[in-house]
PDB file of C-alpha atoms in Angstrom:
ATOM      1  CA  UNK A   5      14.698  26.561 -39.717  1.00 33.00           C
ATOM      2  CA  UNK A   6      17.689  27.745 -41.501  1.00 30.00           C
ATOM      3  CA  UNK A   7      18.051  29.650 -44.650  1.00 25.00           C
ATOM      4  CA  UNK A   8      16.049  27.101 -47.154  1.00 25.00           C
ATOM      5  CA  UNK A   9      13.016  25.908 -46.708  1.00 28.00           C
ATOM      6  CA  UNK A  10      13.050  22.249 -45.807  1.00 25.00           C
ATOM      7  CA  UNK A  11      10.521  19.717 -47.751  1.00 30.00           C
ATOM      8  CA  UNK A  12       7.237  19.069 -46.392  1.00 35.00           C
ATOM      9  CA  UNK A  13       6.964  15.382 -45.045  1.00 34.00           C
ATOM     10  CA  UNK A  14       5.155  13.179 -46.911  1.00 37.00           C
ATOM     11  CA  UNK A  15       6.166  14.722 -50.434  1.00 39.00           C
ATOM     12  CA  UNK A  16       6.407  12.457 -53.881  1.00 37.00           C
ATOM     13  CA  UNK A  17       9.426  10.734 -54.185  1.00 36.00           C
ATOM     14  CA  UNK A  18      11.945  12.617 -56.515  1.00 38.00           C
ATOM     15  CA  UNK A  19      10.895  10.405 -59.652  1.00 40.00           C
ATOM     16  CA  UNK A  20       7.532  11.248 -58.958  1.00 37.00           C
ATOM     17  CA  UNK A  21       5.512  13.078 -61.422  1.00 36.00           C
ATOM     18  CA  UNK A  22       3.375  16.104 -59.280  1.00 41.00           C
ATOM     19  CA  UNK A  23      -0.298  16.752 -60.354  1.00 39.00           C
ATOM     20  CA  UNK A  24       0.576  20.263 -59.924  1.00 43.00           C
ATOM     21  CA  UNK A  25       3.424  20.598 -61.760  1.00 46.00           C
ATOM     22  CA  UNK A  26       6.038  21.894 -59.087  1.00 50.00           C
ATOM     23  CA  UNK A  27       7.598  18.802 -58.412  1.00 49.00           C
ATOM     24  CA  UNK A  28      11.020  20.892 -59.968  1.00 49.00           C
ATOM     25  CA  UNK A  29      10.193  23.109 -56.544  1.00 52.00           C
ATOM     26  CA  UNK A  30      10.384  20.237 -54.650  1.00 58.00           C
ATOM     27  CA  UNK A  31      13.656  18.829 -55.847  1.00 71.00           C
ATOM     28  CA  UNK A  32      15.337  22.484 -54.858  1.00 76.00           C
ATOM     29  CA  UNK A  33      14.065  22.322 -51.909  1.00 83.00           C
ATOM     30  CA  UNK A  34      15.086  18.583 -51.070  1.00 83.00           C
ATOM     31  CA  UNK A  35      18.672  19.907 -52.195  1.00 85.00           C
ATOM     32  CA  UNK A  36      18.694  22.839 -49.952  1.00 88.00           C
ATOM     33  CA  UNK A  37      17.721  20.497 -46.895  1.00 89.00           C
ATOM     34  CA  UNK A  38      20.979  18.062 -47.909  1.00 89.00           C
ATOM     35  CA  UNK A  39      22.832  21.349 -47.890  1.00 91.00           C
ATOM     36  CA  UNK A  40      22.212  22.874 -45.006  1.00 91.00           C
ATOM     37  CA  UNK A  41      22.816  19.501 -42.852  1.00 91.00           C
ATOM     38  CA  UNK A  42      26.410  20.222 -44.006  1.00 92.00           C
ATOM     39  CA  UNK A  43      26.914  23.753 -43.890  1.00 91.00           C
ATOM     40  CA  UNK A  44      28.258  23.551 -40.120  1.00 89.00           C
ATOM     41  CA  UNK A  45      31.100  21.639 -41.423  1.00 90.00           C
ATOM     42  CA  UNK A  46      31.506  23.634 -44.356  1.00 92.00           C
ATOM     43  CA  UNK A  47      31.736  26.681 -42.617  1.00 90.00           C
ATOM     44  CA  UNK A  48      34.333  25.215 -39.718  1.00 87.00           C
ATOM     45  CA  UNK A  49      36.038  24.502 -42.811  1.00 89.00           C
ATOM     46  CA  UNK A  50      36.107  27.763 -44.120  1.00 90.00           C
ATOM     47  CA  UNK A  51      36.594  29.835 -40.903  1.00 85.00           C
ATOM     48  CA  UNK A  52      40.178  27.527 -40.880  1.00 84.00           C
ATOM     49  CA  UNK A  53      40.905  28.182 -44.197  1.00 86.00           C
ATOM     50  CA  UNK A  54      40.354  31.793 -44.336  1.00 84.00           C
ATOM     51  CA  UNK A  55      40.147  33.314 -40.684  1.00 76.00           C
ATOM     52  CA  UNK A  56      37.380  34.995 -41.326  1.00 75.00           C
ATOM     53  CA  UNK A  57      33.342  34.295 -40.156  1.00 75.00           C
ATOM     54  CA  UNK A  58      32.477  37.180 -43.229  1.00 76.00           C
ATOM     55  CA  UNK A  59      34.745  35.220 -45.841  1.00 83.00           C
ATOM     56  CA  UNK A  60      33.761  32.201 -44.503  1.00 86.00           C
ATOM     57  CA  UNK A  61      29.956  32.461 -45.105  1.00 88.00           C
ATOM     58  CA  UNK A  62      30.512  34.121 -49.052  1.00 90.00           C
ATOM     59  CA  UNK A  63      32.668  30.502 -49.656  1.00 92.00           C
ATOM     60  CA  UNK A  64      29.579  28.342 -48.463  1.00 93.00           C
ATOM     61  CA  UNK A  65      27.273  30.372 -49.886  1.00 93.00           C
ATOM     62  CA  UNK A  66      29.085  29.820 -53.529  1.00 94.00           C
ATOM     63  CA  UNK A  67      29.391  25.788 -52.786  1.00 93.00           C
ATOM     64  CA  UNK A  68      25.447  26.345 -52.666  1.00 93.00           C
ATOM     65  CA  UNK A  69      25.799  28.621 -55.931  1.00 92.00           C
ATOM     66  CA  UNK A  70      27.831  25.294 -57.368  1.00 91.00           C
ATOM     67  CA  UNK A  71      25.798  22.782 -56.018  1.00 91.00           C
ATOM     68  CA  UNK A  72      22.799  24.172 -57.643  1.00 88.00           C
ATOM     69  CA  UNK A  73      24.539  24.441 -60.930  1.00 87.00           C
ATOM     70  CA  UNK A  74      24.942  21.262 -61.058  1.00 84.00           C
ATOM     71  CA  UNK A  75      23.234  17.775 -61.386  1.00 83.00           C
ATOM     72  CA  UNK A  76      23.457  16.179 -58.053  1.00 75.00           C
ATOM     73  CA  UNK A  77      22.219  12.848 -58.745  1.00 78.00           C
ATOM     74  CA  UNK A  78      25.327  12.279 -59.739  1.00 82.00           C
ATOM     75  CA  UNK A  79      27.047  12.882 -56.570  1.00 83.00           C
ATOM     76  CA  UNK A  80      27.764   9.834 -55.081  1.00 84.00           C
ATOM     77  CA  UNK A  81      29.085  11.454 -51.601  1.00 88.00           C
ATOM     78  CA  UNK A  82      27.775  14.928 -51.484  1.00 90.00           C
ATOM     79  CA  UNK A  83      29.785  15.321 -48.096  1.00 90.00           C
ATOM     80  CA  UNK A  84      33.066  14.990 -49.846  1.00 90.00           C
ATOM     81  CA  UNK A  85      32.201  16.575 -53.158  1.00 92.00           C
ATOM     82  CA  UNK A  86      31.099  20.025 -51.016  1.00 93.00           C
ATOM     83  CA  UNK A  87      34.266  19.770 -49.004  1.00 93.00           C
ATOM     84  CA  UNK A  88      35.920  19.923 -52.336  1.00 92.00           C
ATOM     85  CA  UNK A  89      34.202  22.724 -53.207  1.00 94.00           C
ATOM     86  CA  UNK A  90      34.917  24.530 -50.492  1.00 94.00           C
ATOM     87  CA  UNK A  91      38.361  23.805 -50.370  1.00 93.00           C
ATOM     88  CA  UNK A  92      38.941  25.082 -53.824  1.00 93.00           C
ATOM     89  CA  UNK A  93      37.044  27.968 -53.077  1.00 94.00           C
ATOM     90  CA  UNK A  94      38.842  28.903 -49.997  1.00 92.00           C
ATOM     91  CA  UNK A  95      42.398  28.145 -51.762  1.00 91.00           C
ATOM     92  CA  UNK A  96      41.293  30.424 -54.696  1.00 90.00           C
ATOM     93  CA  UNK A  97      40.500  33.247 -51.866  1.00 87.00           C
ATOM     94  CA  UNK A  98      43.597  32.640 -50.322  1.00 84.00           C
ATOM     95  CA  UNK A  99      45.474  33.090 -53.914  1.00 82.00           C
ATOM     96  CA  UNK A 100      43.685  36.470 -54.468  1.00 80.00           C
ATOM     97  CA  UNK A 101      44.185  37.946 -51.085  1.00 70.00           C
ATOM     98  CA  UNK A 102      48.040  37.281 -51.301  1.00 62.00           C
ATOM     99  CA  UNK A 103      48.153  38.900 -54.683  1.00 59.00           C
ATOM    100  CA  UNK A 104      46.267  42.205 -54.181  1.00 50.00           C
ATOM    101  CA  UNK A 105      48.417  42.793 -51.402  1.00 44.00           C
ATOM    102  CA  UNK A 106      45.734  42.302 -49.019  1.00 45.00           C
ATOM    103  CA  UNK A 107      42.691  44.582 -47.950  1.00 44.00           C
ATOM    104  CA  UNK A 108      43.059  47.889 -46.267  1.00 37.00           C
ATOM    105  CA  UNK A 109      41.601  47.427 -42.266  1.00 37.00           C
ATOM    106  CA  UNK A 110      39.014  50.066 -43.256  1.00 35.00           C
ATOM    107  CA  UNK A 111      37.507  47.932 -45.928  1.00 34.00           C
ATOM    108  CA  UNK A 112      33.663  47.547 -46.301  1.00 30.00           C
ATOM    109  CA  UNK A 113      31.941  44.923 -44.466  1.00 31.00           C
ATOM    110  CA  UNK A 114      29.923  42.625 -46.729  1.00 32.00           C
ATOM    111  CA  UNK A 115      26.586  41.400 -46.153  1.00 30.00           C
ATOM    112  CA  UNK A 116      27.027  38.340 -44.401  1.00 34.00           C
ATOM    113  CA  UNK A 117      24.944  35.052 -45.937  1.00 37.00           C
ATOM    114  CA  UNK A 118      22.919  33.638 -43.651  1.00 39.00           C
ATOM    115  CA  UNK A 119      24.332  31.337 -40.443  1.00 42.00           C
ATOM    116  CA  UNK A 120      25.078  31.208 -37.088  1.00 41.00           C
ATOM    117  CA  UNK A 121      24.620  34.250 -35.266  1.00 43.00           C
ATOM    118  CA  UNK A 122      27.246  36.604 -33.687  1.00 45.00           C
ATOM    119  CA  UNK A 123      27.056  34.290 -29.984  1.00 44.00           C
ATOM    120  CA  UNK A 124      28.197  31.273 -32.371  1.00 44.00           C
ATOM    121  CA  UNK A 125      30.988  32.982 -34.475  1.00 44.00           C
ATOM    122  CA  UNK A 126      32.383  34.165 -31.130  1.00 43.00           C
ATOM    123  CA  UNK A 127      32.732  30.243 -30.309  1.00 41.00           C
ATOM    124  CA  UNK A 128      34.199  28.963 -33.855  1.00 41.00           C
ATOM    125  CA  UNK A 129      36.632  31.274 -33.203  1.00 42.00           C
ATOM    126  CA  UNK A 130      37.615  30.326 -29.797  1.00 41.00           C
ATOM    127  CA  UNK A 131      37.554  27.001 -30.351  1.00 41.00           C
ATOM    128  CA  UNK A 132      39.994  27.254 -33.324  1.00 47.00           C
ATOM    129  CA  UNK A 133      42.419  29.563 -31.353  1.00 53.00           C
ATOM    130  CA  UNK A 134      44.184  32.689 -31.790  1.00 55.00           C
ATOM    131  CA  UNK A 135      47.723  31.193 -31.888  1.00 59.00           C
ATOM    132  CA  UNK A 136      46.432  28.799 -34.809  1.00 69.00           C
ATOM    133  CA  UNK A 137      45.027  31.380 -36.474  1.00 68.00           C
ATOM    134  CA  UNK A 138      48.107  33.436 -36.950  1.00 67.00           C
ATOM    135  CA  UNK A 139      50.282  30.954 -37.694  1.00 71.00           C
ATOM    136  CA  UNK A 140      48.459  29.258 -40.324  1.00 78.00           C
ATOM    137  CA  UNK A 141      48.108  33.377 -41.921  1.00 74.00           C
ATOM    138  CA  UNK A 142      51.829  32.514 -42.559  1.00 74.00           C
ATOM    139  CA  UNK A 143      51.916  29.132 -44.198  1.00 82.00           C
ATOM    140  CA  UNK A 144      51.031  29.145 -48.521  1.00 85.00           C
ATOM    141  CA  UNK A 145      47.447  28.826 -49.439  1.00 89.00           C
ATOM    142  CA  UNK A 146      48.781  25.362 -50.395  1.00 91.00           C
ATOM    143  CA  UNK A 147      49.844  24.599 -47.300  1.00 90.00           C
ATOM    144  CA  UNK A 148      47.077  25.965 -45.310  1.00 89.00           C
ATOM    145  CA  UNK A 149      44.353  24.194 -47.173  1.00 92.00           C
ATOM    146  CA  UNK A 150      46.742  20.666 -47.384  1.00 92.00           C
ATOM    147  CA  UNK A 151      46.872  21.232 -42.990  1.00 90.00           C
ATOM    148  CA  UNK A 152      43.733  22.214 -42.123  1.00 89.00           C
ATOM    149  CA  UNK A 153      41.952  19.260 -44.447  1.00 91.00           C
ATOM    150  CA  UNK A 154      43.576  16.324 -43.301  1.00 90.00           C
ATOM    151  CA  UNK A 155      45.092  17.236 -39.948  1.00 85.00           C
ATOM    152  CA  UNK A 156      41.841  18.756 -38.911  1.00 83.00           C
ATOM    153  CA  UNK A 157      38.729  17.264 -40.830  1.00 86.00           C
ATOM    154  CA  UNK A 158      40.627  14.100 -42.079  1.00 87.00           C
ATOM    155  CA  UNK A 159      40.305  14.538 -45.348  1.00 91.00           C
ATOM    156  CA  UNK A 160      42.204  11.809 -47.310  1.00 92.00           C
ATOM    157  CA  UNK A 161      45.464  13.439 -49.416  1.00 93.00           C
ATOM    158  CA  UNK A 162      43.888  11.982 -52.842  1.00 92.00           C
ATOM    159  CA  UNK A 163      41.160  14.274 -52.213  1.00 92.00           C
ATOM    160  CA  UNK A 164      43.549  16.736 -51.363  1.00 93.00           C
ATOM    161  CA  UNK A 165      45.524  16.518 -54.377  1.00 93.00           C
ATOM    162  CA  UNK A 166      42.871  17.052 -56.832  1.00 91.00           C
ATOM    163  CA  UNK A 167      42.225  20.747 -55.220  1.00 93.00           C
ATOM    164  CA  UNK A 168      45.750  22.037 -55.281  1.00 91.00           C
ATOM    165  CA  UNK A 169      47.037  19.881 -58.896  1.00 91.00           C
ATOM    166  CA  UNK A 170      49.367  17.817 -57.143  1.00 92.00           C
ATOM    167  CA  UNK A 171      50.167  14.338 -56.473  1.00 94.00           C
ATOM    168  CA  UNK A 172      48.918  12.558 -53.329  1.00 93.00           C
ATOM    169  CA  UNK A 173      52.584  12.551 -52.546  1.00 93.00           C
ATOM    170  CA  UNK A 174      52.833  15.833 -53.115  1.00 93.00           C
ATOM    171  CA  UNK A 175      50.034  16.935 -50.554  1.00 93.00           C
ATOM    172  CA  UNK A 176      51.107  14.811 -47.805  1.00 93.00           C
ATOM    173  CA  UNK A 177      54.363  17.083 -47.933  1.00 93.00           C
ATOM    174  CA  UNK A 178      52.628  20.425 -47.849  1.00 92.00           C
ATOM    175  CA  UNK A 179      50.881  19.197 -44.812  1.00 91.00           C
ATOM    176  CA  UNK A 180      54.202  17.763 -43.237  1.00 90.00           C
ATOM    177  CA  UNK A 181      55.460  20.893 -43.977  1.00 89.00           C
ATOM    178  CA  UNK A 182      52.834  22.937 -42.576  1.00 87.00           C
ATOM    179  CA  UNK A 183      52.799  20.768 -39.285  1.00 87.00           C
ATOM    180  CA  UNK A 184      55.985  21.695 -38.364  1.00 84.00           C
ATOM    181  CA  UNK A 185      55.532  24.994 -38.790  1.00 79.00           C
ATOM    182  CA  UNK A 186      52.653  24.801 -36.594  1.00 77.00           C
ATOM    183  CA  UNK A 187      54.427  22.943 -34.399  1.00 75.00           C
ATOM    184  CA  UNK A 188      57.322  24.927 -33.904  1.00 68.00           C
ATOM    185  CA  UNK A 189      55.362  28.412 -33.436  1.00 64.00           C
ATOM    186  CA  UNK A 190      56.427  29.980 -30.594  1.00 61.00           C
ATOM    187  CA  UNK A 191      53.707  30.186 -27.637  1.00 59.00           C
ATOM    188  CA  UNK A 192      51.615  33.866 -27.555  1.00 59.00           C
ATOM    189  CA  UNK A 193      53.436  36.118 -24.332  1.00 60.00           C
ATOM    190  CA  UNK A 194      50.900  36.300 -21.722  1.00 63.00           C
ATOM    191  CA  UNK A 195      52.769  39.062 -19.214  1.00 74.00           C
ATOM    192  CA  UNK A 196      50.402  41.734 -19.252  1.00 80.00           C
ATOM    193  CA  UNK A 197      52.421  44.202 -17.733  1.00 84.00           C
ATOM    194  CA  UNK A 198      54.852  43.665 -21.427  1.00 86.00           C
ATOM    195  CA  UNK A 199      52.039  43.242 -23.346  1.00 87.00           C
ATOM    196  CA  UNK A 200      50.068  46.812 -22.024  1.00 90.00           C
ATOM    197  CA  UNK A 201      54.265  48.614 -22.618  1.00 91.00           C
ATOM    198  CA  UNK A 202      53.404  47.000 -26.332  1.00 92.00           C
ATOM    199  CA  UNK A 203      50.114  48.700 -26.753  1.00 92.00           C
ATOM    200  CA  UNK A 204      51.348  51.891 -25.012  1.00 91.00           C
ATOM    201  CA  UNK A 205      53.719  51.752 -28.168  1.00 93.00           C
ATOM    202  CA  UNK A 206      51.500  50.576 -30.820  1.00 93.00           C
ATOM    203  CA  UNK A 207      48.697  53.812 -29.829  1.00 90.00           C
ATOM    204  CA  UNK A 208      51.599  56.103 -29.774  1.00 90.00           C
ATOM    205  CA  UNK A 209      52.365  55.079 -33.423  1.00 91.00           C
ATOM    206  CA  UNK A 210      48.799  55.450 -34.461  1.00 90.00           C
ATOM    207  CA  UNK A 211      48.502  58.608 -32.608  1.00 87.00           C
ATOM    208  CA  UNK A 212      51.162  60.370 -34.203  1.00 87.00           C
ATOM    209  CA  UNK A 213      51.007  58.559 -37.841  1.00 87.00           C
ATOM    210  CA  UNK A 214      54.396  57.247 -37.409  1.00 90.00           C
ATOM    211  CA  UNK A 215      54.999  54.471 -39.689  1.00 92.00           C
ATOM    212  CA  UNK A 216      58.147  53.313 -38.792  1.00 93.00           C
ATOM    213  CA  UNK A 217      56.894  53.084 -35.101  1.00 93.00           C
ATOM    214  CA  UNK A 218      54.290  50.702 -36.134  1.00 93.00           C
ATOM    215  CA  UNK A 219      56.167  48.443 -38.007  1.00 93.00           C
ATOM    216  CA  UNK A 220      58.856  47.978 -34.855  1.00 94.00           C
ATOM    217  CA  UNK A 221      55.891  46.819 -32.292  1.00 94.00           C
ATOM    218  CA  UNK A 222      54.237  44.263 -34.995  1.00 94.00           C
ATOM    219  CA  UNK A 223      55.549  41.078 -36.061  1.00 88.00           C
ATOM    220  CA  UNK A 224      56.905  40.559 -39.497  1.00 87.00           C
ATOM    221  CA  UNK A 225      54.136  38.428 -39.917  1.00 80.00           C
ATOM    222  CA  UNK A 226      51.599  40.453 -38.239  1.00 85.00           C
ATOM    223  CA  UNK A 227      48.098  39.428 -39.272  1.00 81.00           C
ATOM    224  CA  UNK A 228      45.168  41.945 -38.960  1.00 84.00           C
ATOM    225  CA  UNK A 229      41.198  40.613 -39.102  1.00 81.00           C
ATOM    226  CA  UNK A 230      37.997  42.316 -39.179  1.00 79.00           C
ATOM    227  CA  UNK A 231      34.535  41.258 -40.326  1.00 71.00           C
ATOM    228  CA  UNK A 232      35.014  41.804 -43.683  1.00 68.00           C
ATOM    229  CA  UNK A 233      39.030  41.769 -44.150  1.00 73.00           C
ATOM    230  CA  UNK A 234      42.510  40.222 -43.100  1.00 76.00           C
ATOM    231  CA  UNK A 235      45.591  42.102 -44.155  1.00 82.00           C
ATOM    232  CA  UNK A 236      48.853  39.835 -43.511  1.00 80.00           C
ATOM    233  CA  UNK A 237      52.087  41.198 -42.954  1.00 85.00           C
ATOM    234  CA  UNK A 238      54.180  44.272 -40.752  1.00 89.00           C
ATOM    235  CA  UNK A 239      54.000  46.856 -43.693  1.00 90.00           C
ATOM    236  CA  UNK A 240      50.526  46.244 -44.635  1.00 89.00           C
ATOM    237  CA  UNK A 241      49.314  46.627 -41.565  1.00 89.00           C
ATOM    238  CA  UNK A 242      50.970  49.262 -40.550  1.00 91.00           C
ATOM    239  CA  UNK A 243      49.716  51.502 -43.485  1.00 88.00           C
ATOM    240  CA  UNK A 244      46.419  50.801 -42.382  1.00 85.00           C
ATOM    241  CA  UNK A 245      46.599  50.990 -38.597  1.00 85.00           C
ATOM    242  CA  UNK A 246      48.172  55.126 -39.557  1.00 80.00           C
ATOM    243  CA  UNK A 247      44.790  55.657 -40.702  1.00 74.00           C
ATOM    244  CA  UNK A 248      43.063  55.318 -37.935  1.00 74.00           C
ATOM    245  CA  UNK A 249      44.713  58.170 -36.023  1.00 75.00           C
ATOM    246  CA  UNK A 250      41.212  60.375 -36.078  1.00 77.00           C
ATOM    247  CA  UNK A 251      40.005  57.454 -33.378  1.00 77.00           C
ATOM    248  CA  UNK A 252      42.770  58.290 -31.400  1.00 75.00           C
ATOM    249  CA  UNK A 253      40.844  60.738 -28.946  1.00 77.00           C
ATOM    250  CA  UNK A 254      38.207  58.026 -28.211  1.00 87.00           C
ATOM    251  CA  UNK A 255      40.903  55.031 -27.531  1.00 89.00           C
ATOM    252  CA  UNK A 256      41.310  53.586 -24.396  1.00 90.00           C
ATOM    253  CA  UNK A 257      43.307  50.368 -22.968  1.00 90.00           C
ATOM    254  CA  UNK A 258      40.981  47.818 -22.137  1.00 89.00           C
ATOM    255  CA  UNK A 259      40.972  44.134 -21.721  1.00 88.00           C
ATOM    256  CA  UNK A 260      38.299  42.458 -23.794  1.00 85.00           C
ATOM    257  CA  UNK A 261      37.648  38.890 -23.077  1.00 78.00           C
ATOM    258  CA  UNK A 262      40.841  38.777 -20.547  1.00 79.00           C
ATOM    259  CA  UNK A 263      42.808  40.062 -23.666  1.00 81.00           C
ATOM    260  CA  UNK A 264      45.376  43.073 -23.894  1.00 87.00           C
ATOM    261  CA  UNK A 265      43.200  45.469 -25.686  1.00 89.00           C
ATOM    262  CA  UNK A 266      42.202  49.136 -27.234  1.00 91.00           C
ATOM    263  CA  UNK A 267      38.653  49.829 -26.774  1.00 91.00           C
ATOM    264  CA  UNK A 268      37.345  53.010 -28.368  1.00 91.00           C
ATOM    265  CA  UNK A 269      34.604  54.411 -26.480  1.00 90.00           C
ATOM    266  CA  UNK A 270      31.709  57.059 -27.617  1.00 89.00           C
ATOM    267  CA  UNK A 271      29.093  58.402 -25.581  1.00 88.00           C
ATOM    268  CA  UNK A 272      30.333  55.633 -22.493  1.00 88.00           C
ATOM    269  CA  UNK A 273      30.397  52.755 -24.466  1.00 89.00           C
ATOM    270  CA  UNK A 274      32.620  50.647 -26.554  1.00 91.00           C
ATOM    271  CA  UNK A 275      32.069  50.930 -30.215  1.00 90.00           C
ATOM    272  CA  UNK A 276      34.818  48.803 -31.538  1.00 89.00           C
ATOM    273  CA  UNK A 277      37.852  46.985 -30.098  1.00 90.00           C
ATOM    274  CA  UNK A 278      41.246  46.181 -30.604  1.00 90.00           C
ATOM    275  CA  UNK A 279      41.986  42.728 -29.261  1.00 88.00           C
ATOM    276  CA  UNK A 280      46.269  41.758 -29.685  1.00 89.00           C
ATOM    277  CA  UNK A 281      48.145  38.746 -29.896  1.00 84.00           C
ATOM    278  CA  UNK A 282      51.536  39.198 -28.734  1.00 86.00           C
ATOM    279  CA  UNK A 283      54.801  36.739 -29.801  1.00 81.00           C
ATOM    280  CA  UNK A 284      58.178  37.803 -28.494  1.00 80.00           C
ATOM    281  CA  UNK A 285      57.026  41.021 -27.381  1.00 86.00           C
ATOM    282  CA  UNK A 286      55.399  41.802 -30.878  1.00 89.00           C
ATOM    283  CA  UNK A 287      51.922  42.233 -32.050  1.00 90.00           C
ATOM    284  CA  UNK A 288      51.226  38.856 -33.739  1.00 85.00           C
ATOM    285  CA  UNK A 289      47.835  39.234 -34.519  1.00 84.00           C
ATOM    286  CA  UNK A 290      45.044  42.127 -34.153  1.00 87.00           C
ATOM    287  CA  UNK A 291      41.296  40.995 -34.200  1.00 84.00           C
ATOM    288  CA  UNK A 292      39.379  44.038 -35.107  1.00 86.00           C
ATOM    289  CA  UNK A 293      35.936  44.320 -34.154  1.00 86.00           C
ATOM    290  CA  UNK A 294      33.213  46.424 -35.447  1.00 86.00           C
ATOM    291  CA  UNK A 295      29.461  45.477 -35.674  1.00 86.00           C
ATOM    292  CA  UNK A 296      27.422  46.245 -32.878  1.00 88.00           C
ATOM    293  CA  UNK A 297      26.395  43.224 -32.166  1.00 87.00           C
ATOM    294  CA  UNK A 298      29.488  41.426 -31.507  1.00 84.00           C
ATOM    295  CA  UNK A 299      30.597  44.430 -29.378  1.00 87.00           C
ATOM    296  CA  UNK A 300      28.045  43.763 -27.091  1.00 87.00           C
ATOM    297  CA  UNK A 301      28.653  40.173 -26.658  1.00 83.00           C
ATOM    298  CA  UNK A 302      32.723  41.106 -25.675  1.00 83.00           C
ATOM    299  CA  UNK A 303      33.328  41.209 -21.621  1.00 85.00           C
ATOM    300  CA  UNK A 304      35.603  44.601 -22.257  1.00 88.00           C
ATOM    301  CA  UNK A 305      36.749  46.187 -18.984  1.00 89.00           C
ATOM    302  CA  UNK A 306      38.334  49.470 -19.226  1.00 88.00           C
ATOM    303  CA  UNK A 307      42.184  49.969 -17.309  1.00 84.00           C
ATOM    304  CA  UNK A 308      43.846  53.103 -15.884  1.00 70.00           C
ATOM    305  CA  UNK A 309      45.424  55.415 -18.855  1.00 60.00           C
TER     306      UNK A 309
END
């Protein structure tokens, strides 16, 4: 059973008055059962808007905030009209992040709402893809939301249009526009003897604070994700990777899930990892993991210093 309690079979119809007067209950939780037969899709939604499982979950869990606001015998197609949500949700996240600069790579975890466990996250985010990841971190929050709905969940560009205040015509060329972008990304390296001379470089930087360093072995368009944060961008990233220096003493190249890595290690085992993404011999992406849990559920082999 998921989050909500489902309904009990064999309960009045909605228009039914109850003898005991909780037939209001009941409604609530016939709403929450609708919901949660959608909130795999909503979330796969979400994780491709936002590239993050901890973002991801706080945008479904305000769809059910919204959907409880409102009156839902209204909604014809409460598929579409949650998609919606989402979307707008996601594009207003996206909107934020880009104009606070981003968050630091140190920044708190939230709780997570409740959903798949750390074994599923770890297979949304294979099956979306590192390389897709980072280069839809570069497109607009426009753009992103425009791609991901209709090239990847089909959602028609009249429905699109009505999340981002455009024209139908208008959408179909932020997702033309974001499709060739995709398109033309180049492909991640996969040499690991360039990618370990990479992350010799990049743990030099950290170890000595050097700024400048950093920014030379990341991509301009560098994107950095944790549980509870991405930060986009060389500079950004940068400042935040220099902070990390007190780690240095417990780092350690690894390969985590057949991925170029930095493991830090405490008392003999891995505490939190590193994973890269390299493009033209840059640092594309860095997926930053922290919690326990999903630490334990990484294949991380250690490799000579």
């Amino acid at each position: 059973m998921g989050y909500f309690e489902f309904p009990e079979k064999n309960e009045p119809e909605k228009n039914e008055p109850e003898e005991n007067g909780n037939g209001a209950e009941n409604d609530g939780e016939f709403l929450a059962a609708r919901f949660e037969s959608h909130r795999p899709r909503l979330r796969a939604v979400a994780y491709r808007m936002l590239g993050s499982s901890a973002e991801a979950d706080d945008a479904v869990q305000e769809a059910w905030f919204r959907l409880s606001r409102t009156d839902s015998g209204r909604v014809e197609n409460l598929g579409g009209w949650l998609t919606t949500v989402v979307g707008r949700v996601c594009l207003d996240m996206l909107r934020s992040r880009r104009s606070r600069a981003e968050e630091p790579l140190e920044a708190a975890t939230p709780a997570p709402a409740p959903g798949p466990d750390p074994e599923q996250d770890a297979l949304l985010a294979d099956s979306v893809g590192v390389a897709l990841l980072v280069v839809l971190e570069t497109l607009t929050p426009a753009e992103r939301l425009a791609f991901v709905l209709h090239d990847l969940f089909a959602v028609p560009f009249g429905e699109i249009a009505s999340i981002v205040g455009r024209t139908p015509t208008a959408a179909r060329q932020l997702a033309s526009r974001a499709r060739r972008r995709v398109q033309g990304a180049p492909a991640p390296d996969t040499d690991l003897v360039r990618q370990r001379a990479v992350a010799d470089a990049f743990l030099a930087a950290v170890r000595g604070g050097d700024f400048d360093a950093l920014v030379k072995v990341l991509d301009p368009d560098v994107v950095a994700r944790s549980e509870g944060a991405v930060t986009a961008g060389a500079a950004a990233v940068a400042s935040g990777a220099t902070s990390f220096a007190h780690f240095a003493a417990f780092a350690r190249h690894a390969l985590v899930n057949g991925a170029t890595a930095i493991a830090l290690i405490v008392d003999g085992r891995p505490e939190r990892t590193l994973s890269f993404t390299f493009v033209r011999d840059r640092i594309a992406a860095i997926d930053i993991v922290t919690a326990p849990e999903k630490v334990a559920l990484q294949d991380v082999v250690l490799v000579g210093d």
